[in-house]
Tab-separated table of C-alpha atoms in Angstrom:
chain	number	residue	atom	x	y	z
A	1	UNK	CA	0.000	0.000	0.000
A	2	UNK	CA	1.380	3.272	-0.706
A	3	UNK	CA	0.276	6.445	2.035
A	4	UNK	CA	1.895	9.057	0.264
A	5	UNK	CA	1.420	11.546	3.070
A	6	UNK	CA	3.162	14.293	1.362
A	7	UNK	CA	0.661	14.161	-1.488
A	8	UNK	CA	-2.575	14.256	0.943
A	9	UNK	CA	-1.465	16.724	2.500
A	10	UNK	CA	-1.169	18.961	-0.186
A	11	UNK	CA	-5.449	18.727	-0.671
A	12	UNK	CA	-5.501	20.937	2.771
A	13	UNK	CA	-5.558	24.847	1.798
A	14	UNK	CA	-5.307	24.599	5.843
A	15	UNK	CA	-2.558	23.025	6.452
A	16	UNK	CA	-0.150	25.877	4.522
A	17	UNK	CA	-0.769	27.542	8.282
A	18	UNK	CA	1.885	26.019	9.824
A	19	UNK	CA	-0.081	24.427	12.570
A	20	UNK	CA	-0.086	20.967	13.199
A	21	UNK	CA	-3.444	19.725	14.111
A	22	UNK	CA	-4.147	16.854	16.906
A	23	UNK	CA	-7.614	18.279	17.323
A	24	UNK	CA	-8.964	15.854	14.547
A	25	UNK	CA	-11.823	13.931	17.060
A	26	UNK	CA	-13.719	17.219	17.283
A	27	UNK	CA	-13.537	18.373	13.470
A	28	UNK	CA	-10.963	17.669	10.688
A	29	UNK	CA	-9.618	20.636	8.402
A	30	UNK	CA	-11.534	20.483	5.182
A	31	UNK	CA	-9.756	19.161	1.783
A	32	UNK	CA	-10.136	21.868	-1.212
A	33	UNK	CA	-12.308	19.715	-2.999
A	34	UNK	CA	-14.860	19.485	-0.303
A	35	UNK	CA	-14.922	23.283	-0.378
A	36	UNK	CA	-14.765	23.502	-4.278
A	37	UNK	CA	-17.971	21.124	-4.424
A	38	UNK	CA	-19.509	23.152	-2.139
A	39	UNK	CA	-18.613	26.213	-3.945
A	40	UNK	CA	-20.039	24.977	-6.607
A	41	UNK	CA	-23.480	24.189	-5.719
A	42	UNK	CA	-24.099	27.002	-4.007
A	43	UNK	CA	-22.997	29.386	-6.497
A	44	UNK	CA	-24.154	27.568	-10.106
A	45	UNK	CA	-27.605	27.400	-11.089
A	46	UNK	CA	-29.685	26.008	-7.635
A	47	UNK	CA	-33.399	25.636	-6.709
A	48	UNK	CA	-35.193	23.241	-5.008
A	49	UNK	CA	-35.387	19.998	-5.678
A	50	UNK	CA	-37.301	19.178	-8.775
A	51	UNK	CA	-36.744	18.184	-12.879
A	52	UNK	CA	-37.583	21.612	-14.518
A	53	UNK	CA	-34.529	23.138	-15.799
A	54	UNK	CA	-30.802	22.924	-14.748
A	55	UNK	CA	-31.265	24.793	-11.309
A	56	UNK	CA	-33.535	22.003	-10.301
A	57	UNK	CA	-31.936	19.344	-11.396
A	58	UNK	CA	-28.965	20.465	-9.599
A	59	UNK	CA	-30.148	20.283	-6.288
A	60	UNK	CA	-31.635	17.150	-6.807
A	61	UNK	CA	-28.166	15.503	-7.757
A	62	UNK	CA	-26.932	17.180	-4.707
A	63	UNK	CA	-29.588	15.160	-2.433
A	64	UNK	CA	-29.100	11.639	-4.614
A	65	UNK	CA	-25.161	12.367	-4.279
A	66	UNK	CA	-25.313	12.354	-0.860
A	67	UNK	CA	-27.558	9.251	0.085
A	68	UNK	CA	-25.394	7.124	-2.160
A	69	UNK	CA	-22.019	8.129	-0.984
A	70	UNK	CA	-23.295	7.989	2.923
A	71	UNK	CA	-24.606	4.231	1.306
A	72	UNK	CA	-21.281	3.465	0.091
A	73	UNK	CA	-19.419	4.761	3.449
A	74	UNK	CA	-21.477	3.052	5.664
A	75	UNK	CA	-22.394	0.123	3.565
A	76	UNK	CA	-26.150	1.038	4.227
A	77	UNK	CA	-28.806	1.154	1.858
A	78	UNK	CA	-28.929	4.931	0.121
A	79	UNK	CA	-33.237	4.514	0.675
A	80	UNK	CA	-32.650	4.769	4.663
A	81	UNK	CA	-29.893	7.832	4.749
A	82	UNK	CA	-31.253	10.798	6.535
A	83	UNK	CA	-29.338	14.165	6.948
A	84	UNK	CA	-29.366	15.957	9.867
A	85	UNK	CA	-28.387	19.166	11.234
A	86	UNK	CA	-25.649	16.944	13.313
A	87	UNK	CA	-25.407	13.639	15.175
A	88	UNK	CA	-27.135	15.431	18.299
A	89	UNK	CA	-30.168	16.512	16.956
A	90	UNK	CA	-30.793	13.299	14.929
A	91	UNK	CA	-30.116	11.753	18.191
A	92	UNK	CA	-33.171	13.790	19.825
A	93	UNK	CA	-35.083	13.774	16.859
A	94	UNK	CA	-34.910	9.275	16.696
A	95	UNK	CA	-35.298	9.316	20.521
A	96	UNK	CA	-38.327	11.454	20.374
A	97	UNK	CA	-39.728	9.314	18.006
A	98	UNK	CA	-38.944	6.064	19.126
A	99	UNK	CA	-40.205	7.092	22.425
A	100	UNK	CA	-43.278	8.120	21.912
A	101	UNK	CA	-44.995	4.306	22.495
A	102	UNK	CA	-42.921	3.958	25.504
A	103	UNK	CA	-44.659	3.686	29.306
A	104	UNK	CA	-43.803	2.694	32.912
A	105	UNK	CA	-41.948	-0.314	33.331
A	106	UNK	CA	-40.194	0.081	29.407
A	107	UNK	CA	-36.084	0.138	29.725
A	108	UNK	CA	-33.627	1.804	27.514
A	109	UNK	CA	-29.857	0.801	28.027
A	110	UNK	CA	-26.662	3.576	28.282
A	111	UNK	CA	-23.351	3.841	28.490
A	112	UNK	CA	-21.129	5.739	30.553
A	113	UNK	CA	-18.684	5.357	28.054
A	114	UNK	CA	-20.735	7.549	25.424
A	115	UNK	CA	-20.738	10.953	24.040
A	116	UNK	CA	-23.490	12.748	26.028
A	117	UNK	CA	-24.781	13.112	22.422
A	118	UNK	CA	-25.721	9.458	22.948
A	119	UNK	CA	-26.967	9.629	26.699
A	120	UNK	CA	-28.805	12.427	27.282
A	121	UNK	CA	-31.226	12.199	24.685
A	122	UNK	CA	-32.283	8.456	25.795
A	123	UNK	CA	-32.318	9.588	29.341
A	124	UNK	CA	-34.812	12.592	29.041
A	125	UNK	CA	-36.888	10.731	26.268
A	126	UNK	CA	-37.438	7.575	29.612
A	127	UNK	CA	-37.925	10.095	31.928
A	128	UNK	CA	-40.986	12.069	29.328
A	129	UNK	CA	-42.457	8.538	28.952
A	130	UNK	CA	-41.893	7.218	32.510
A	131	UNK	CA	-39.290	4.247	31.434
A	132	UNK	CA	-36.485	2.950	33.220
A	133	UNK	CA	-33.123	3.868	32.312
A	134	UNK	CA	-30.073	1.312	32.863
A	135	UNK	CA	-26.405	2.268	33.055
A	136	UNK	CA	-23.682	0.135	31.218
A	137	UNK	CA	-20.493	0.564	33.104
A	138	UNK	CA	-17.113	0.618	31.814
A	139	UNK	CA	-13.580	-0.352	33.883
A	140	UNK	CA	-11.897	2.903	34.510
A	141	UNK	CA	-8.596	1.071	35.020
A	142	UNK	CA	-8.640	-0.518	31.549
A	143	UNK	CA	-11.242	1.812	29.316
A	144	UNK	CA	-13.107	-1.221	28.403
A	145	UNK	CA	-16.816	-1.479	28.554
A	146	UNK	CA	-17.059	-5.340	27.826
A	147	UNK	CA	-20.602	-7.011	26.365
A	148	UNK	CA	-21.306	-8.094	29.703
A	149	UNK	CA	-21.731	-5.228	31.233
A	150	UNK	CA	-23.859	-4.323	28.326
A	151	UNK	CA	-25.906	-7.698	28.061
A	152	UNK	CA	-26.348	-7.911	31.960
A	153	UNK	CA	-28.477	-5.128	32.014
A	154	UNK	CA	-31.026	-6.827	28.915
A	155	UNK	CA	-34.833	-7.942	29.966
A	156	UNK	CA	-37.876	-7.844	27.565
A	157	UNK	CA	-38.853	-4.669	28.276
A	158	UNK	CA	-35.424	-3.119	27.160
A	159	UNK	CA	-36.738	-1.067	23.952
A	160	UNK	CA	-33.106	0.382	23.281
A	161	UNK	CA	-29.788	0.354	23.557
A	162	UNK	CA	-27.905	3.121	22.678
A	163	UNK	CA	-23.675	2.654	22.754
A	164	UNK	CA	-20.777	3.987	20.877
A	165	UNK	CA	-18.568	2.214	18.208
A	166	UNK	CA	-15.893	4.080	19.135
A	167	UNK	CA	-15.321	6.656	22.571
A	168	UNK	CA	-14.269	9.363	21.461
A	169	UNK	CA	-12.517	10.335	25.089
A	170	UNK	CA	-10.669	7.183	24.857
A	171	UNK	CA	-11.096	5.630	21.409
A	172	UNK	CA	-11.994	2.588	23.364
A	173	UNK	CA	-13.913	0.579	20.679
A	174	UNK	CA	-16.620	-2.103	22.395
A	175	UNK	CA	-17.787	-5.230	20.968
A	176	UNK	CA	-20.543	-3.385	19.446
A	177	UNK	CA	-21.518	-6.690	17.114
A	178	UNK	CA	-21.898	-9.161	20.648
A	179	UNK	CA	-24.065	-5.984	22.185
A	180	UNK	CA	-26.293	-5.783	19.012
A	181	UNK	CA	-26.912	-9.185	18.842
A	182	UNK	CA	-28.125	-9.826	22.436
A	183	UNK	CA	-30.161	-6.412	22.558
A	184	UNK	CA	-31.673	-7.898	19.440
A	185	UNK	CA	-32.522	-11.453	21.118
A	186	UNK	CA	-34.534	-9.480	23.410
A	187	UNK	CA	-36.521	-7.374	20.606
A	188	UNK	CA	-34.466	-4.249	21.601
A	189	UNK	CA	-33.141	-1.959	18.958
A	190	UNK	CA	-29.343	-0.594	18.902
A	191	UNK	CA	-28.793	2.841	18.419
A	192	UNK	CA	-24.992	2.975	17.673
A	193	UNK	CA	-22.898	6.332	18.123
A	194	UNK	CA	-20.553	5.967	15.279
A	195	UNK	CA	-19.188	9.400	15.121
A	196	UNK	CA	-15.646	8.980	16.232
A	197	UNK	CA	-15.997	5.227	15.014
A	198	UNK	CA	-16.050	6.758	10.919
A	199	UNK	CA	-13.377	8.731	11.024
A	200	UNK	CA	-10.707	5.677	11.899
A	201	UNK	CA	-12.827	2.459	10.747
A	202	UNK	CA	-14.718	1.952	7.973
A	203	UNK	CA	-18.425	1.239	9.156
A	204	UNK	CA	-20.994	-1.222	8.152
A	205	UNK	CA	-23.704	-1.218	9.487
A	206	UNK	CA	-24.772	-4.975	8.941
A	207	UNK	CA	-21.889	-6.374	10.522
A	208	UNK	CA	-21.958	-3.602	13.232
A	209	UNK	CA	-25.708	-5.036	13.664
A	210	UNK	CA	-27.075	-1.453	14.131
A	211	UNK	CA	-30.453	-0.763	13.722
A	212	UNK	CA	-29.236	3.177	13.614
A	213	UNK	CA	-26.394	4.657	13.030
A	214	UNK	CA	-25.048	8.274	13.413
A	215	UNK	CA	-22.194	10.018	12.275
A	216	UNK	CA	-20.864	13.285	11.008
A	217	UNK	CA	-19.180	14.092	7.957
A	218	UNK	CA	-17.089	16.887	9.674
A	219	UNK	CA	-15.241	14.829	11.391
A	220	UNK	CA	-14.336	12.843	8.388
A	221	UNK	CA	-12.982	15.718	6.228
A	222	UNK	CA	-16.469	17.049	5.234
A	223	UNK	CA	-18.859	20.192	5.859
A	224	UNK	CA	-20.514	20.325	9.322
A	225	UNK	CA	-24.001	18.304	9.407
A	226	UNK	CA	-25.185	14.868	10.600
A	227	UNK	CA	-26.446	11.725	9.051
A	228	UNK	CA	-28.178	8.690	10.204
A	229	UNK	CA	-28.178	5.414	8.405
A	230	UNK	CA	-31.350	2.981	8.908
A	231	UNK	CA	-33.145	0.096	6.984
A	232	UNK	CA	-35.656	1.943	5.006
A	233	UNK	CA	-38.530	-0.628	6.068
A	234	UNK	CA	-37.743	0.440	9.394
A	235	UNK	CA	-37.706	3.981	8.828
A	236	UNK	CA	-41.325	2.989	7.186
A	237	UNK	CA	-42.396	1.898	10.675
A	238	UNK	CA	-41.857	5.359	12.163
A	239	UNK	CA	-43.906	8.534	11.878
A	240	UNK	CA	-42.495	11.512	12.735
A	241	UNK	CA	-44.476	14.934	13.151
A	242	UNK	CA	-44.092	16.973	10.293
A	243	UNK	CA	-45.728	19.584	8.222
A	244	UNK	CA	-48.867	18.734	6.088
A	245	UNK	CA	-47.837	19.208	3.262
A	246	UNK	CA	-44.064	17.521	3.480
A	247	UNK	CA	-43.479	14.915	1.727
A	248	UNK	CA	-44.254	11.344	3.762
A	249	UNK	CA	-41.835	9.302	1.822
A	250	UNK	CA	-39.036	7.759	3.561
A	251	UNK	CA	-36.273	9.119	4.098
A	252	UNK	CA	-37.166	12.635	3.153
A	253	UNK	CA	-40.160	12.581	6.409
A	254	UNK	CA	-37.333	12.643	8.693
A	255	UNK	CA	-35.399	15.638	6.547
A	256	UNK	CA	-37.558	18.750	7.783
A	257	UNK	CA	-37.353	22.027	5.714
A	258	UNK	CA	-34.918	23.033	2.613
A	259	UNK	CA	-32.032	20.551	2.447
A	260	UNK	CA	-28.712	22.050	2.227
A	261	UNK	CA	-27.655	20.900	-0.766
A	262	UNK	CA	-24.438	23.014	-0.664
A	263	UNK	CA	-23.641	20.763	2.179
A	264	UNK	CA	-24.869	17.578	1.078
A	265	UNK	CA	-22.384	18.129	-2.040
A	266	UNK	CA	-19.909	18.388	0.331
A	267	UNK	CA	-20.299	15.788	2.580
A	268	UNK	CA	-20.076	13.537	-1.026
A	269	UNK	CA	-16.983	14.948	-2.130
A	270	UNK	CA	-15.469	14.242	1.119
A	271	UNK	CA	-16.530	10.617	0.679
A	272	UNK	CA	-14.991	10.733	-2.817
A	273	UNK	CA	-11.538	12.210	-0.679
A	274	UNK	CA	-11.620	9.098	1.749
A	275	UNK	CA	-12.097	7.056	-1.384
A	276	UNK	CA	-8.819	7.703	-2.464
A	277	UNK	CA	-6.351	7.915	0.369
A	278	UNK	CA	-4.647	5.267	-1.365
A	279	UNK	CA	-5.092	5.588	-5.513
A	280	UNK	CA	-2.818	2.743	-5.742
A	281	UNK	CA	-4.477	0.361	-3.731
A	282	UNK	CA	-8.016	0.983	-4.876
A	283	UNK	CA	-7.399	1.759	-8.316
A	284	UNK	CA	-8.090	-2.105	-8.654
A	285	UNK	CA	-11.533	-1.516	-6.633
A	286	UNK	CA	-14.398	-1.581	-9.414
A	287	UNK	CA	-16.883	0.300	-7.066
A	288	UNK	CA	-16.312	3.294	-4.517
A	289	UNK	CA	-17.339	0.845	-1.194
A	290	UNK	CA	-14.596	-0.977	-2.992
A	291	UNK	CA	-12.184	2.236	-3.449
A	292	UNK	CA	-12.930	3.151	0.561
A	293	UNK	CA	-12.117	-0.569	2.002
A	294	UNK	CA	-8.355	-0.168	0.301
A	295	UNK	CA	-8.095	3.482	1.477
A	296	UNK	CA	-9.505	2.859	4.881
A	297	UNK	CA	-6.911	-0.205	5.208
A	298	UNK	CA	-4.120	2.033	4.035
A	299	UNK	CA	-5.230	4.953	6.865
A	300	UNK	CA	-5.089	2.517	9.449
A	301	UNK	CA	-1.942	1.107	8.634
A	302	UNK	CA	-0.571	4.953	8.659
A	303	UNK	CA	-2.026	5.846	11.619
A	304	UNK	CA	-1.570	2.831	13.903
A	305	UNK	CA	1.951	3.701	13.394
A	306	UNK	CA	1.913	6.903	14.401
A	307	UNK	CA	-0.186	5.845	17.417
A	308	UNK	CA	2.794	3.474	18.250
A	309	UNK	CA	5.305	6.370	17.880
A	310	UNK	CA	3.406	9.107	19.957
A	311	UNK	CA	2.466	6.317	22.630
A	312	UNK	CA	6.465	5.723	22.972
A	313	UNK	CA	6.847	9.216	23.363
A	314	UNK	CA	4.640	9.803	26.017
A	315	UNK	CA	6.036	6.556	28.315
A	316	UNK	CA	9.755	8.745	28.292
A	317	UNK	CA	7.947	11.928	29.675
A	318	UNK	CA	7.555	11.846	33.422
A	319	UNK	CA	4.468	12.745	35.205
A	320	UNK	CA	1.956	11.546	32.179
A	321	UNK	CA	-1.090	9.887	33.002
A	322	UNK	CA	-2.329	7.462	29.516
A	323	UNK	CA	-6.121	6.855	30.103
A	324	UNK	CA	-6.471	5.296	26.534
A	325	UNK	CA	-5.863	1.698	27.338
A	326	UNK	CA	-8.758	-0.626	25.524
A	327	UNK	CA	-7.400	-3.621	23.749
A	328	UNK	CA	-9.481	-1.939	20.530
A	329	UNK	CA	-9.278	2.029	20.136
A	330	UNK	CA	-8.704	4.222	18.054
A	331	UNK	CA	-5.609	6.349	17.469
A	332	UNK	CA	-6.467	8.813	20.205
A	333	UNK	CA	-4.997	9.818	23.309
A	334	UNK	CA	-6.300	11.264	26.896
A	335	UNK	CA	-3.963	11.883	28.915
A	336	UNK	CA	-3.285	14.213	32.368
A	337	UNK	CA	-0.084	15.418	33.672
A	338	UNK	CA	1.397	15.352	37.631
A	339	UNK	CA	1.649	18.881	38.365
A	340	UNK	CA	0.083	20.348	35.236
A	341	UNK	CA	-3.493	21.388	34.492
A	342	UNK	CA	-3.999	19.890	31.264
A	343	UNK	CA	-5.386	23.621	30.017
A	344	UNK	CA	-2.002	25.294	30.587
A	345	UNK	CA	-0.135	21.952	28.502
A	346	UNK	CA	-2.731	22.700	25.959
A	347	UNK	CA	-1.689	26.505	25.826
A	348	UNK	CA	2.158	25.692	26.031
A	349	UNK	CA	1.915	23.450	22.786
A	350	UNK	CA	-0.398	25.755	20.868
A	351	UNK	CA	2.793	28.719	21.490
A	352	UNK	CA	4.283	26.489	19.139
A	353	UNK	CA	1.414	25.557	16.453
A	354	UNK	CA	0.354	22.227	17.905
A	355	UNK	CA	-3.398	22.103	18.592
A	356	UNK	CA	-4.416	19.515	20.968
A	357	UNK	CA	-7.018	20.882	23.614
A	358	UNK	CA	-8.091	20.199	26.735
A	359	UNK	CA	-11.760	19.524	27.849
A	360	UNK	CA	-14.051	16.114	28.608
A	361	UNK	CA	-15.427	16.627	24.925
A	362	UNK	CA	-19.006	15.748	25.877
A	363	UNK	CA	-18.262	12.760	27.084
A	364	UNK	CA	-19.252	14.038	30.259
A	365	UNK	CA	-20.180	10.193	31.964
A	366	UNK	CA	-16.447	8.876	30.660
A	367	UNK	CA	-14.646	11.941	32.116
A	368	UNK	CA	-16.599	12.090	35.827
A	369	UNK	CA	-15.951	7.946	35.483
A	370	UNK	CA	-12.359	8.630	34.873
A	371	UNK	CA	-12.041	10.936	37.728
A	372	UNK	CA	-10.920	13.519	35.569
A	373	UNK	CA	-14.677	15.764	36.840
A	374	UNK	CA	-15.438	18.132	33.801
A	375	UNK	CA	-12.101	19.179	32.704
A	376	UNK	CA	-11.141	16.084	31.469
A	377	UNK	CA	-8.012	15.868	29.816
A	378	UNK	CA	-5.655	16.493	27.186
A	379	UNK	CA	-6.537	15.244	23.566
A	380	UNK	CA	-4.624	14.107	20.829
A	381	UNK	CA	-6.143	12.476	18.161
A	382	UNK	CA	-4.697	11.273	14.675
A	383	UNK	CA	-6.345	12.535	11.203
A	384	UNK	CA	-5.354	11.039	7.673
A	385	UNK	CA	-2.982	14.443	7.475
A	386	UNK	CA	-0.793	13.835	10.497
A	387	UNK	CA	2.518	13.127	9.720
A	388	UNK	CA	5.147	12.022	11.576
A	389	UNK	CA	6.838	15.025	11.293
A	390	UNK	CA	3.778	16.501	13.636
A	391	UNK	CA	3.882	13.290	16.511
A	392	UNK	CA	7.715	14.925	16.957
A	393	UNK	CA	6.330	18.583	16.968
A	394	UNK	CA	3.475	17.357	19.505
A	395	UNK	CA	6.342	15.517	21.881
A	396	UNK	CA	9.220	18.011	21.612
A	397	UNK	CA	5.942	20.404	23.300
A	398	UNK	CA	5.091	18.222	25.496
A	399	UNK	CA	8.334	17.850	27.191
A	400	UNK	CA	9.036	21.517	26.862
A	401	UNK	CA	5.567	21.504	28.616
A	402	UNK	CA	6.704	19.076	31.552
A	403	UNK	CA	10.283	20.775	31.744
């Protein structure tokens, strides 16, 4: 496989800033093509959707675009692809829905380990409709949130379970297949949190055995919005309040108001930039899923070794605290310093162009778990732009940091 990371580099206008970004887990910069495609649509010919006349035709391109290379990401059918402001308020808007048959004595199943994104909405939606809500645990000491802890909590009434692919305090990555399938023994639906999960692994939502899926294109290369991926004869079961005259065809009943198609344009092209991380490698591919599973392999070979490189780095500084730990993560870091408020490590490295910031990142359940209270730690996550040339820039800050 050949990661030319000189050459992918060069697609980010950003990067010609001199700063090298760690901050990837909570948005990644934007390639010039994402911002040329939406450039594009927003300033050519553009109406709403419809099949009178180039301006119309144009936005409806932008909308089929977009379900099919969300389909082709997430392996999901392009029929059940819903956009979304963001992951959050697709997150409300499902739970809302799904909710609304729920009563005393119902159960819906959450995670500490999860985004709050994931959490709160499930929470508040049991405690409108009277249901139960039961807490999944995960070990502190080693990140991991294991089935068990998931399964244990399963009865007949459990009507959800909502749980991440991938924490995006911790990158801890659960066993979100084993989960799925017991929720689904009990006629539970899984509600899977794979925000962090996209940017690192290549979903699918079959083998993931999600009934939904979340993510957001921003924090795989693409414009800020949300999407949520869903078999469209599900989707059929659930009927969402809308206006009159909207359209009830699924999945445009979920889609309220204009679409953005500016957006959705971009969101594709940024696809089409995953899809070729690797040209070599999946120049052989005959379809784009095909194109993605070569780049995707390609990423993760690049990244895992500069995960192995920064994690070597940090074990020769003194005073540094490693809460990633899982067995199965992702390349990102937490960590806390003896003597040093993560803030003021965060403000040391950015005197020299390295982002990585401090916070609990909305995993407010993780960080309190942790210890760590709402301040959480420091960050570091990798992005399919960070070089090696950064992971030094990051440690020679650090131990200036710690000095």
């Amino acid at each position: 496989m050949a990661y030319d990371i000189a050459r992918i580099r060069s697609l980010f206008p950003s990067l010609e800033s001199g700063w090298a970004h760690f901050d990837g887990p909570g948005g990644t910069q934007t390639p010039r093509a994402v911002g040329d495609a939406v450039a594009s649509v927003l300033t050519g010919p553009l109406s709403n959707r419809g099949a009178i006349g180039e301006s119309e035709e144009r936005a409806e391109a932008a909308v089929h675009g977009f379900r099919l290379a969300m389909a082709d990401l997430l392996h999901a059918d392009p029929r059940g692809i819903v956009h979304g402001r963001s992951a959050t308020q697709l997150v409300y808007d499902f739970s809302r829905h799904l909710s609304r048959d729920w009563a005393a004595g119902d159960e819906v199943v959450v995670t500490r380990l999860d985004h709050d994104a994931n959490v709160r909405p499930w929470v508040q939606a049991a405690e409108h409709a009277g249901a139960t809500v039961r807490w999944a645990d995960f070990d502190p000491e080693t990140g991991e949130l294991s089935t068990d802890a998931v399964t244990a909590l399963l009865s007949e009434r459990t009507r959800v379970v909502a749980v991440t692919a991938a924490s995006n305090l911790i990158g801890t990555m659960p066993d979100v297949p084993a989960i799925a399938s017991a929720a689904h023994g009990v006629g539970a639906l899984v509600f899977v949190d794979g925000v962090h999960y996209a940017a690192h692994e290549l979903p699918d939502v079959t083998e993931l055995g999600s009934d939904f899926l979340v993510c957001s294109p921003y924090k795989f290369l693409g414009p800020h919005c949300g999407v949520l991926a869903a078999r469209p004869d599900l989707l059929e079961t659930i009927l969402p309040d809308k206006l009159l005259p909207a359209t009830n065809v699924v999945p445009e009943r979920f889609e309220f108001g204009t679409l953005p198609y500016e957006l959705l344009a971009g969101a594709t092209a940024a696809v089409d930039v995953l899809a070729g991380l690797d040209p070599d490698a999946a120049g052989a591919a005959e379809s784009r899923r095909g194109r993605l599973v070569a780049s995707y392999a390609a990423l993760h070979e690049h990244e895992e070794g500069l995960r192995a490189r920064l994690e070597e780095g940090l074990a020769a500084l003194p005073g540094v605290t490693v809460w990633s730990r899982a067995a199965r993560r992702t390349p990102t870091l937490l960590v806390t310093f003896e003597g040093h408020a993560a803030s003021d490590v965060t403000r040391s490295l950015a005197e020299g162009k390295v982002l990585a910031p401090s916070s609990s990142f909305y995993a407010i359940e993780a960080s309190w778990r942790l210890g760590l209270g709402d301040g959480g730690g420091l960050r570091m996550g990798l992005a399919p732009y960070t070089g090696a040339a950064d992971v030094e820039r990051l440690l020679d800050g650090l131990a200036a940091a710690l000095a």
